[in-house]
Amino acid sequence: MKELNTFVYQIYPKSFNDTTGNGIGDLVGVIEKLPYIRSLGFDYIWVTPFYKSPQVDNGYDVSDYYQIDPLFGTMADFEMLIKVAAQNELKVMIDIVFNHTSDQHEWFQKALAGDEYYQQYYIFNDKPTNWKSKFGTDAWTYVEKLDKYYLHLFDKSQPDLNWESENVRLELQKIINFWMDKGVKGFRFDVVNLVSKKYPLVDSVGDGREQYTDGPRIHEFLQELRMKTFGDKVDFLTVGEMSSTSIESCLQYANAQKTEFDSVFHFHHLKVDYENGDKWTRDYFDFELLKSLLKDWQLKMDENNVIDTLFWSNHDQPRISSRFIKAPTSELQMKKNKMLAMSMYLLKGISYIYQGEEIGMENFEFDNYDQIVDVESRNFYNLNPLLASEEKLTIISQKSRDNGRTPMQWTNDIYGGFSTTQPWINVNPNYQLVNVQEQLTDMDSTLSFYKKIIKLKKTDLVLQQGNVKFIDHKQLLIFTRQLNDVKYLIICNYYNQEVDYAVEAVKQVIINNETEINGNKLKLSPFASILIEI
Ligand code: TEU
């Protein structure tokens, strides 16, 4: 299965590389960095939305699916991106946001103006339900002129589309085909498991999610979408982003017959630092839960011949190098970065690495409300008046989506070489220590290690196809990969404490990040990791 050695590099264009000097990254900036991405060994880039948008949710509020937002460049730039990517042996995957549009989209504007045809494109109701949006506010907004409410599972500027309408579904198919004609080789579908709502729309005992997550017509909608667009196209990769989903649903979304998507993103393993399931909490990490989630998903997906996705970060997540147990020095931080890379990318599946992860970019320390750009984080701050401001800023410094959106740190020049002017969102002040330029020539850097892991996975069949088994341990994440009679053991120390561990035998040491080996006895130093053949 070729997919199992696929590596995708995720680009958030707004924060990647600014070539016009306006403080906002652009498509020409992406083109400029393609040789860098290829040199790390990637096959694909996934570019998050660059469509015309008022940017309330940084482009996930699309006002025209057929146009490039002038902030990012022109259609000619996009065509050039496809061309130069191919010259660099990279394929381009783009983001498709079909659960909702922007309220500035022509369809919604017409609906608001009273056009009944376009009112069917959205979900209008005389009465709201008690659901909460994913961004913490009510999920319905009243339109006085129509004396109706409309549903938005995200910001009020992101009205949900009505997939029950065949006209809507035809419009969406047309959009996909338009981008395929441009030479796109893959799609990532934004929150796509939320598009089939349960009717009638009724109140919920919780926040409403059971009324629209993995909904009644979801598989029918996705199968139709596939058939009318990418179908069985080879050399093509699709991934559906699944919000609050279940393994059972994902086994169907990414089924081996490939009638829906090739693969899915699921997020349970990243919620292990949510105390009592609440994202907006701090200083919490449930290692037992992380291990059991990695195990459950890897095993169930594999048993059913479903391809799993491997990822630690994206533009909605805090930086992985700042999560879990804190590393007190920059040396230990680097060691921890390598350990986390081994824990994830040596598992079985397609790997997605988010810009900046490869150099161990870290969270930003927010000490002032004005530094926050993200709509979800601002809502958290504003909707919790009883929490002290300092506490909220500490939580935001650990959990905000803005942490993943600070500009890419290319060099130790001002603004990290991202731009020549103050960027749209602050640069992490650690750019002088953590940047691509420094790490490219340092063979021990996080960047060099990512390169090494990618190269290894791409050439090693055991790491691609070998079955996965987990071994329980309190402080270590341990798993084996086995193909025929070749068996690897991977051990990762998640803690800032030394641990002893005895193995059956050590046939060959493939990667060793500071583990002392004495016969079959291993001594893992704090945050150490090791890959051996046993
Ligand atoms: O994200 C879906 C999503 O559920 C998260 O944003 C989630 O709400 C948040 O992490 C919870 O803490 C996708 C996009 O990736 C995101 O950027 C968009 O804001 C969102 O959909 C709406 O399009």
Coordinates of C-alpha atoms and ligand atoms in Angstrom, one line a residue:
M1 CA 0.0 0.0 0.0
K2 CA 1.7 3.1 -1.2
E3 CA -0.2 5.4 1.1
L4 CA 1.6 4.0 4.1
N5 CA 4.8 5.8 3.2
T6 CA 3.1 9.1 2.4
F7 CA 4.2 12.2 4.2
V8 CA 2.1 15.4 3.9
Y9 CA 3.3 18.8 5.0
Q10 CA 0.6 21.1 6.1
I11 CA 0.8 24.8 5.2
Y12 CA -1.2 27.6 6.8
P13 CA -0.4 30.2 4.2
K14 CA -1.3 33.2 6.3
S15 CA 1.6 32.3 8.6
F16 CA 4.1 30.6 6.3
N17 CA 6.0 33.1 4.2
D18 CA 5.3 36.7 3.3
T19 CA 6.8 37.9 0.0
T20 CA 4.9 41.1 -0.4
G21 CA 5.9 42.7 2.9
N22 CA 2.3 43.2 4.2
G23 CA 2.8 40.9 7.2
I24 CA 0.6 38.2 5.7
G25 CA 1.9 35.0 4.1
D26 CA 1.0 34.4 0.4
L27 CA 1.0 31.8 -2.3
V28 CA 4.2 33.0 -3.9
G29 CA 5.7 32.5 -0.4
V30 CA 4.6 28.9 -0.5
I31 CA 6.1 28.4 -4.0
E32 CA 9.4 29.8 -2.8
K33 CA 9.6 27.2 0.0
L34 CA 8.7 24.1 -2.1
P35 CA 12.3 23.0 -2.6
Y36 CA 12.7 23.1 1.2
I37 CA 9.7 21.0 1.8
R38 CA 10.8 18.5 -0.8
S39 CA 14.3 18.3 0.7
L40 CA 12.7 17.1 3.9
G41 CA 11.2 14.1 2.0
F42 CA 7.5 15.1 1.7
D43 CA 5.2 13.9 -1.1
Y44 CA 2.3 16.2 -0.6
I45 CA 1.5 19.7 0.7
W46 CA -1.9 20.4 2.2
V47 CA -2.7 24.1 1.9
T48 CA -5.4 25.4 4.2
P49 CA -8.0 27.8 2.7
F50 CA -6.9 30.6 0.4
Y51 CA -10.4 31.3 -1.1
K52 CA -12.0 34.6 -1.0
S53 CA -13.0 35.2 2.6
P54 CA -13.7 38.0 5.1
Q55 CA -11.2 36.1 7.3
V56 CA -13.3 36.0 10.5
D57 CA -12.1 32.4 10.9
N58 CA -8.9 32.8 8.8
G59 CA -10.4 31.6 5.6
Y60 CA -12.6 28.8 7.0
D61 CA -15.4 31.3 6.2
V62 CA -15.4 31.1 2.4
S63 CA -17.3 33.9 0.5
D64 CA -16.3 32.6 -3.0
Y65 CA -15.1 29.0 -3.6
Y66 CA -13.9 29.9 -7.1
Q67 CA -11.6 32.8 -6.3
I68 CA -8.3 33.3 -4.5
D69 CA -8.4 35.9 -1.8
P70 CA -6.3 38.9 -2.9
L71 CA -4.6 38.6 0.5
F72 CA -2.9 35.4 -0.7
G73 CA -2.4 36.3 -4.4
T74 CA -4.1 35.4 -7.7
M75 CA -5.3 32.4 -9.6
A76 CA -2.2 32.6 -11.7
D77 CA -0.2 32.2 -8.5
F78 CA -2.2 29.2 -7.6
E79 CA -1.6 27.6 -11.1
M80 CA 2.1 28.4 -10.7
L81 CA 2.0 26.7 -7.3
I82 CA 0.6 23.5 -8.9
K83 CA 3.3 23.6 -11.6
V84 CA 6.3 24.3 -9.4
A85 CA 5.0 21.7 -6.9
A86 CA 5.1 19.1 -9.7
Q87 CA 8.6 20.2 -10.7
N88 CA 9.5 19.5 -7.1
E89 CA 7.7 16.1 -7.1
L90 CA 5.1 17.4 -4.7
K91 CA 1.4 17.0 -5.0
V92 CA -1.0 19.6 -3.8
M93 CA -4.0 18.9 -1.5
I94 CA -6.4 21.7 -0.7
D95 CA -8.9 22.3 2.0
I96 CA -12.7 22.0 1.3
V97 CA -15.0 23.8 3.7
F98 CA -18.5 22.6 3.0
N99 CA -20.2 22.4 6.3
H100 CA -20.8 26.2 6.1
T101 CA -20.0 29.2 4.0
S102 CA -19.2 32.8 5.1
D103 CA -22.2 35.0 5.7
Q104 CA -20.7 37.2 3.0
H105 CA -21.2 34.4 0.4
E106 CA -23.6 35.4 -2.4
W107 CA -25.9 32.5 -1.5
F108 CA -26.4 33.7 2.0
Q109 CA -26.7 37.3 1.0
K110 CA -29.4 36.4 -1.4
A111 CA -31.1 34.3 1.3
L112 CA -31.0 37.2 3.7
A113 CA -32.5 39.5 1.0
G114 CA -35.5 37.2 0.9
D115 CA -34.7 34.9 -2.0
E116 CA -36.5 31.6 -1.1
Y117 CA -34.4 29.5 -3.4
Y118 CA -31.2 30.5 -1.6
Q119 CA -32.9 30.2 1.8
Q120 CA -33.1 26.5 1.1
Y121 CA -29.3 26.5 0.9
Y122 CA -29.1 27.1 4.6
I123 CA -30.8 25.9 7.8
F124 CA -33.4 28.5 8.8
N125 CA -36.0 27.8 11.5
D126 CA -38.7 29.7 13.2
K127 CA -37.4 28.7 16.6
P128 CA -33.8 28.0 17.7
T129 CA -32.8 24.8 19.6
N130 CA -30.6 25.0 22.6
W131 CA -27.4 23.9 20.8
K132 CA -24.0 25.5 21.4
S133 CA -21.6 26.4 18.6
K134 CA -18.1 24.8 18.6
F135 CA -16.8 28.3 19.4
G136 CA -18.8 28.5 22.7
T137 CA -21.7 30.8 21.7
D138 CA -25.3 29.9 20.8
A139 CA -25.6 28.0 17.6
W140 CA -28.5 30.0 16.2
T141 CA -28.7 33.7 15.2
Y142 CA -31.9 35.6 14.7
V143 CA -32.5 37.5 11.5
E144 CA -35.1 40.2 12.2
K145 CA -36.0 40.9 8.6
L146 CA -37.0 37.2 8.1
D147 CA -38.2 36.6 11.6
K148 CA -36.2 33.4 11.5
Y149 CA -33.1 31.9 13.0
Y150 CA -30.2 30.3 11.1
L151 CA -27.9 27.6 12.3
H152 CA -24.2 28.0 12.6
L153 CA -22.2 25.3 14.3
F154 CA -19.2 27.6 14.3
D155 CA -19.1 31.5 14.3
K156 CA -22.3 33.4 13.5
S157 CA -20.6 34.5 10.3
Q158 CA -20.4 30.8 9.2
P159 CA -24.0 29.7 8.4
D160 CA -24.3 25.9 8.0
L161 CA -25.2 24.7 4.5
N162 CA -28.3 22.5 4.1
W163 CA -27.0 19.2 2.6
E164 CA -30.6 17.9 2.5
S165 CA -31.0 20.2 -0.6
E166 CA -29.9 18.5 -3.8
N167 CA -29.1 21.8 -5.3
V168 CA -26.6 22.5 -2.6
R169 CA -25.0 19.1 -3.2
L170 CA -24.7 19.8 -6.9
E171 CA -23.1 23.1 -6.3
L172 CA -20.5 21.5 -4.0
Q173 CA -19.7 18.8 -6.6
K174 CA -19.1 21.5 -9.1
I175 CA -16.6 23.2 -6.9
I176 CA -14.6 20.0 -6.3
N177 CA -14.5 19.3 -10.1
F178 CA -13.3 22.9 -10.7
W179 CA -10.3 22.4 -8.5
M180 CA -9.6 19.0 -9.8
D181 CA -9.3 20.5 -13.3
K182 CA -6.7 22.9 -11.9
G183 CA -4.5 19.9 -11.1
V184 CA -5.2 19.5 -7.4
K185 CA -4.3 15.9 -6.3
G186 CA -6.1 15.7 -3.0
F187 CA -8.6 17.2 -0.6
R188 CA -8.9 17.6 3.1
F189 CA -12.6 18.0 4.0
D190 CA -13.3 20.4 6.9
V191 CA -15.5 19.0 9.7
V192 CA -17.3 16.9 7.1
N193 CA -19.0 14.5 9.5
L194 CA -21.2 17.4 10.7
V195 CA -23.1 18.0 7.5
S196 CA -26.0 15.6 8.0
K197 CA -28.3 17.0 10.7
K198 CA -31.0 14.8 12.5
Y199 CA -34.5 16.0 11.7
P200 CA -36.6 17.2 13.2
L201 CA -34.2 19.6 14.9
V202 CA -34.7 19.3 18.6
D203 CA -33.2 20.4 21.9
S204 CA -30.3 18.5 23.3
V205 CA -29.4 17.5 26.9
G206 CA -25.8 18.5 26.1
D207 CA -24.4 20.9 23.6
G208 CA -26.3 19.4 20.6
R209 CA -23.5 17.4 19.1
E210 CA -25.4 14.1 19.0
Q211 CA -27.9 15.8 16.8
Y212 CA -25.5 16.3 13.9
T213 CA -22.3 14.3 14.5
D214 CA -22.0 11.3 12.1
G215 CA -25.6 12.1 11.2
P216 CA -28.3 9.9 9.6
R217 CA -27.5 10.6 5.9
I218 CA -23.8 11.2 6.3
H219 CA -22.5 8.1 4.4
E220 CA -25.0 8.5 1.6
F221 CA -23.9 12.1 1.2
L222 CA -20.2 11.3 1.2
Q223 CA -20.6 8.4 -1.2
E224 CA -22.5 10.5 -3.6
L225 CA -19.9 13.3 -3.4
R226 CA -17.1 10.8 -4.1
M227 CA -19.0 9.3 -7.1
K228 CA -19.7 12.6 -8.7
T229 CA -16.1 13.9 -8.3
F230 CA -12.8 12.1 -7.6
G231 CA -14.4 8.6 -7.7
D232 CA -11.6 6.1 -8.1
K233 CA -9.0 8.4 -9.4
V234 CA -5.6 7.0 -8.7
D235 CA -2.7 9.1 -7.4
F236 CA -5.2 11.0 -5.4
L237 CA -5.5 11.4 -1.6
T238 CA -8.5 12.4 0.4
V239 CA -8.8 12.9 4.1
G240 CA -12.0 13.8 6.0
E241 CA -11.7 15.9 9.2
M242 CA -14.0 14.2 11.7
S243 CA -15.2 16.2 14.7
S244 CA -16.0 14.2 17.9
T245 CA -16.4 11.0 16.0
S246 CA -16.2 7.3 16.9
I247 CA -14.0 4.5 15.7
E248 CA -17.0 2.7 14.2
S249 CA -18.0 5.7 12.1
C250 CA -14.4 6.1 10.9
L251 CA -14.1 2.5 9.8
Q252 CA -16.9 3.3 7.4
Y253 CA -15.6 6.8 6.3
A254 CA -12.2 5.3 5.4
N255 CA -13.4 1.8 4.5
A256 CA -11.1 -0.4 2.6
Q257 CA -13.3 -0.4 -0.5
K258 CA -12.7 3.4 -0.5
T259 CA -16.3 4.5 -1.1
E260 CA -16.0 7.7 0.9
F261 CA -12.5 8.9 1.8
D262 CA -9.1 7.4 1.8
S263 CA -8.5 8.4 5.4
V264 CA -9.7 10.5 8.3
F265 CA -8.5 12.8 10.9
H266 CA -9.7 12.0 14.4
F267 CA -8.7 13.9 17.5
H268 CA -9.2 11.9 20.6
H269 CA -5.5 11.4 21.2
L270 CA -5.0 15.2 21.3
K271 CA -7.6 15.7 24.0
V272 CA -5.6 13.9 26.6
D273 CA -4.7 17.3 28.2
Y274 CA -8.4 18.3 28.5
E275 CA -9.2 17.9 32.2
N276 CA -12.7 16.3 32.5
G277 CA -13.0 16.7 28.7
D278 CA -12.8 20.5 29.0
K279 CA -10.3 22.1 26.6
W280 CA -10.1 25.3 28.6
T281 CA -8.2 23.8 31.5
R282 CA -4.5 23.9 32.3
D283 CA -1.5 21.8 33.4
Y284 CA -3.1 18.4 32.9
F285 CA -1.9 15.3 31.0
D286 CA -3.4 11.8 31.1
F287 CA -0.7 9.5 29.8
E288 CA -2.7 6.4 30.4
L289 CA -5.4 7.8 28.1
L290 CA -3.0 8.8 25.4
K291 CA -1.5 5.2 25.3
S292 CA -4.9 3.6 25.3
L293 CA -6.2 5.8 22.5
L294 CA -3.2 5.3 20.3
K295 CA -3.6 1.6 20.9
D296 CA -7.3 1.4 20.3
W297 CA -7.3 3.4 17.1
Q298 CA -4.2 1.8 15.6
L299 CA -5.4 -1.7 16.3
K300 CA -9.0 -1.3 15.2
M301 CA -8.2 0.6 12.0
D302 CA -5.5 -2.0 11.1
E303 CA -7.8 -5.0 11.8
N304 CA -10.3 -3.5 9.3
N305 CA -7.7 -2.6 6.7
V306 CA -8.4 1.0 7.2
I307 CA -5.6 3.5 6.9
D308 CA -5.0 5.6 9.9
T309 CA -3.5 9.1 9.9
L310 CA -0.6 10.1 12.1
F311 CA -0.4 13.6 13.4
W312 CA 0.5 15.7 16.4
S313 CA -0.5 19.1 15.3
N314 CA -2.3 21.4 12.9
H315 CA -3.5 25.0 12.8
D316 CA -6.2 24.3 15.5
Q317 CA -3.8 22.8 18.0
P318 CA -1.3 24.2 20.4
R319 CA 2.3 23.3 19.5
I320 CA 3.1 19.6 20.3
S321 CA 6.5 20.5 21.7
S322 CA 4.8 22.5 24.5
R323 CA 2.3 19.8 25.4
F324 CA 2.4 17.0 28.0
I325 CA 5.3 16.9 30.4
K326 CA 7.4 20.1 30.3
A327 CA 11.1 19.8 29.4
P328 CA 13.0 22.3 31.5
T329 CA 16.0 23.0 29.2
S330 CA 16.4 23.5 25.5
E331 CA 18.5 20.3 25.3
L332 CA 15.7 18.3 26.9
Q333 CA 13.2 20.1 24.8
M334 CA 14.9 18.9 21.7
K335 CA 15.1 15.4 23.0
K336 CA 11.4 15.5 23.8
N337 CA 10.7 16.7 20.3
K338 CA 12.5 13.7 18.9
M339 CA 10.8 11.3 21.3
L340 CA 7.4 12.6 20.2
A341 CA 8.3 12.3 16.6
M342 CA 9.2 8.6 17.1
S343 CA 6.0 8.0 19.1
M344 CA 3.8 9.1 16.3
Y345 CA 5.5 8.7 12.9
L346 CA 6.8 5.2 13.6
L347 CA 3.2 4.0 14.0
K348 CA 1.2 2.7 11.0
G349 CA -0.4 5.2 8.7
I350 CA -0.2 8.4 6.6
S351 CA 1.8 11.1 8.3
Y352 CA 0.8 14.7 8.4
I353 CA 3.4 17.2 9.7
Y354 CA 2.4 20.8 10.4
Q355 CA 4.6 23.7 9.5
G356 CA 7.1 24.5 12.3
E357 CA 6.6 21.1 14.0
E358 CA 9.8 20.0 12.2
I359 CA 11.8 22.6 14.1
G360 CA 10.0 22.2 17.4
M361 CA 8.1 25.5 17.4
E362 CA 6.6 26.3 20.7
N363 CA 3.5 27.9 22.2
F364 CA 3.3 31.7 22.6
E365 CA 3.1 33.3 26.0
F366 CA 0.0 35.5 25.9
D367 CA 0.0 38.2 28.5
N368 CA -2.5 40.5 27.1
Y369 CA -6.0 40.1 25.5
D370 CA -5.0 42.2 22.5
Q371 CA -2.5 39.6 21.4
I372 CA -5.3 37.1 20.8
V373 CA -6.6 36.8 17.2
D374 CA -8.5 33.5 17.2
V375 CA -12.3 33.8 17.4
E376 CA -12.6 30.7 19.6
S377 CA -10.0 31.9 22.1
R378 CA -11.5 35.4 22.3
N379 CA -14.9 33.8 23.0
F380 CA -13.4 31.8 25.8
Y381 CA -12.0 34.9 27.3
N382 CA -15.1 37.0 26.9
L383 CA -17.7 34.3 27.9
N384 CA -15.9 33.6 31.3
P385 CA -16.1 36.9 33.2
L386 CA -15.8 35.1 36.5
L387 CA -12.3 33.7 35.8
A388 CA -9.4 36.0 36.5
S389 CA -7.8 37.5 33.4
E390 CA -4.3 36.1 34.3
E391 CA -5.7 32.6 34.6
K392 CA -7.5 32.9 31.3
L393 CA -4.3 34.1 29.6
T394 CA -2.4 31.2 31.1
I395 CA -5.0 28.7 29.8
I396 CA -4.9 30.5 26.4
S397 CA -1.1 30.2 26.3
Q398 CA -1.5 26.4 26.7
K399 CA -4.6 25.8 24.6
S400 CA -5.3 28.5 22.1
R401 CA -5.4 27.8 18.4
D402 CA -3.2 30.9 17.9
N403 CA -0.3 29.0 19.3
G404 CA -0.2 27.0 16.1
R405 CA -0.6 30.1 14.0
T406 CA 2.3 32.3 15.0
P407 CA 4.5 32.8 11.9
M408 CA 6.9 30.2 10.7
Q409 CA 10.4 30.8 12.0
W410 CA 12.8 30.7 9.1
T411 CA 15.9 32.6 10.3
N412 CA 17.1 34.6 13.2
D413 CA 16.4 37.9 11.4
I414 CA 13.7 40.2 12.6
Y415 CA 10.2 38.6 12.5
G416 CA 11.9 35.2 12.1
G417 CA 12.5 35.9 8.4
F418 CA 8.7 35.4 7.9
S419 CA 8.2 39.0 6.8
T420 CA 9.9 42.4 6.8
T421 CA 7.1 44.0 8.8
Q422 CA 5.0 43.3 11.9
P423 CA 3.0 40.2 11.0
W424 CA -0.8 39.8 11.4
I425 CA -0.1 37.7 14.5
N426 CA 2.9 38.0 16.8
V427 CA 6.1 36.1 16.1
N428 CA 7.2 33.8 19.0
P429 CA 10.1 35.6 20.6
N430 CA 12.1 32.4 20.6
Y431 CA 12.8 32.6 16.9
Q432 CA 16.4 33.4 17.5
L433 CA 16.9 30.0 19.0
V434 CA 14.3 28.0 17.1
N435 CA 14.5 28.5 13.3
V436 CA 15.0 26.6 10.1
Q437 CA 18.3 28.2 9.2
E438 CA 20.1 27.2 12.4
Q439 CA 18.7 23.7 12.3
L440 CA 19.4 22.9 8.7
T441 CA 23.2 22.7 9.3
D442 CA 23.0 21.1 12.7
M443 CA 22.9 17.3 12.4
D444 CA 21.5 16.9 15.9
S445 CA 18.7 19.4 15.5
T446 CA 15.0 18.5 15.6
L447 CA 14.8 19.3 11.9
S448 CA 17.6 16.9 11.0
F449 CA 15.8 14.3 13.1
Y450 CA 12.5 14.7 11.3
K451 CA 14.4 14.4 8.0
K452 CA 15.9 11.2 9.2
I453 CA 12.6 9.7 10.4
I454 CA 10.9 10.5 7.1
K455 CA 13.7 8.9 5.1
L456 CA 13.7 5.8 7.3
K457 CA 9.9 5.4 7.1
K458 CA 9.9 5.9 3.4
T459 CA 12.4 3.2 2.8
D460 CA 11.6 0.7 5.5
L461 CA 8.8 -1.8 4.8
V462 CA 8.5 -2.9 8.5
L463 CA 7.7 0.6 9.5
Q464 CA 5.2 1.0 6.7
Q465 CA 3.4 -2.3 6.7
G466 CA 4.4 -4.2 9.9
N467 CA 1.6 -4.9 12.3
V468 CA 1.6 -2.8 15.5
K469 CA 1.4 -4.1 19.0
F470 CA 1.6 -2.2 22.3
I471 CA 3.3 -3.1 25.5
D472 CA 1.9 -1.6 28.7
H473 CA 4.3 0.5 30.9
K474 CA 3.6 3.3 33.3
Q475 CA 6.2 5.8 32.1
L476 CA 7.0 4.6 28.6
L477 CA 5.1 4.3 25.4
I478 CA 6.3 1.0 23.9
F479 CA 5.2 -0.6 20.7
T480 CA 6.5 -3.2 18.2
R481 CA 6.3 -3.3 14.5
Q482 CA 6.6 -6.7 12.8
L483 CA 6.7 -7.8 9.2
N484 CA 7.3 -11.5 8.6
D485 CA 10.1 -12.4 11.0
V486 CA 11.5 -8.9 11.3
K487 CA 10.5 -7.2 14.6
Y488 CA 11.2 -3.7 15.8
L489 CA 10.7 -2.3 19.2
I490 CA 10.2 1.4 19.8
I491 CA 10.4 2.8 23.3
C492 CA 9.6 6.4 24.2
N493 CA 10.2 8.0 27.6
Y494 CA 7.5 10.6 28.2
Y495 CA 8.9 11.7 31.6
N496 CA 11.8 13.8 32.9
Q497 CA 13.1 10.7 34.8
E498 CA 15.4 7.9 34.0
V499 CA 13.8 4.4 33.5
D500 CA 15.3 0.9 33.2
Y501 CA 13.8 -1.5 30.8
A502 CA 14.9 -5.0 29.9
V503 CA 14.3 -6.4 26.4
E504 CA 14.5 -10.0 24.9
A505 CA 17.5 -9.2 22.9
V506 CA 19.0 -6.4 20.9
K507 CA 19.8 -7.5 17.3
Q508 CA 20.4 -4.0 15.9
V509 CA 20.1 -0.5 17.1
I510 CA 18.5 1.7 14.4
I511 CA 17.9 5.0 16.3
N512 CA 19.1 5.8 19.7
N513 CA 18.4 9.1 21.4
E514 CA 20.3 8.8 24.7
T515 CA 19.6 5.3 25.9
E516 CA 22.4 3.3 27.6
I517 CA 22.5 -0.3 26.3
N518 CA 24.0 -3.0 28.4
G519 CA 23.4 -6.4 26.9
N520 CA 19.6 -6.7 27.0
K521 CA 19.2 -4.0 29.6
L522 CA 18.3 -0.5 28.6
K523 CA 18.6 2.7 30.7
L524 CA 16.4 5.4 29.1
S525 CA 17.4 8.9 30.2
P526 CA 14.7 11.6 30.6
F527 CA 12.7 12.0 27.4
A528 CA 14.9 9.4 25.6
S529 CA 13.7 7.3 22.7
I530 CA 15.0 4.3 20.9
L531 CA 14.2 2.0 17.9
I532 CA 15.8 -1.4 17.9
E533 CA 15.5 -4.6 16.1
I534 CA 14.8 -7.5 18.5
Ligands
TEU1 O1 -11.9 22.7 12.7 C1 -12.9 22.0 13.4 C2 -12.9 22.1 14.8 O2 -13.8 21.4 15.3 C3 -11.9 22.9 15.6 O3 -11.8 24.2 15.1 C4 -12.5 22.9 16.9 O4 -13.6 23.7 17.0 C5 -11.5 23.5 17.9 O5 -10.3 23.0 17.8 C6 -12.1 23.1 19.3 O6 -11.3 23.5 20.3 C7 -12.1 23.1 11.4 C8 -10.9 23.9 11.0 O7 -9.7 23.2 11.0 C9 -10.9 25.2 11.8 O8 -9.7 26.0 11.6 C10 -12.1 25.9 11.6 O9 -12.2 27.0 12.4 C11 -13.4 25.1 11.8 O10 -13.3 23.8 11.2 C12 -14.6 25.7 11.1 O11 -14.4 25.7 9.7

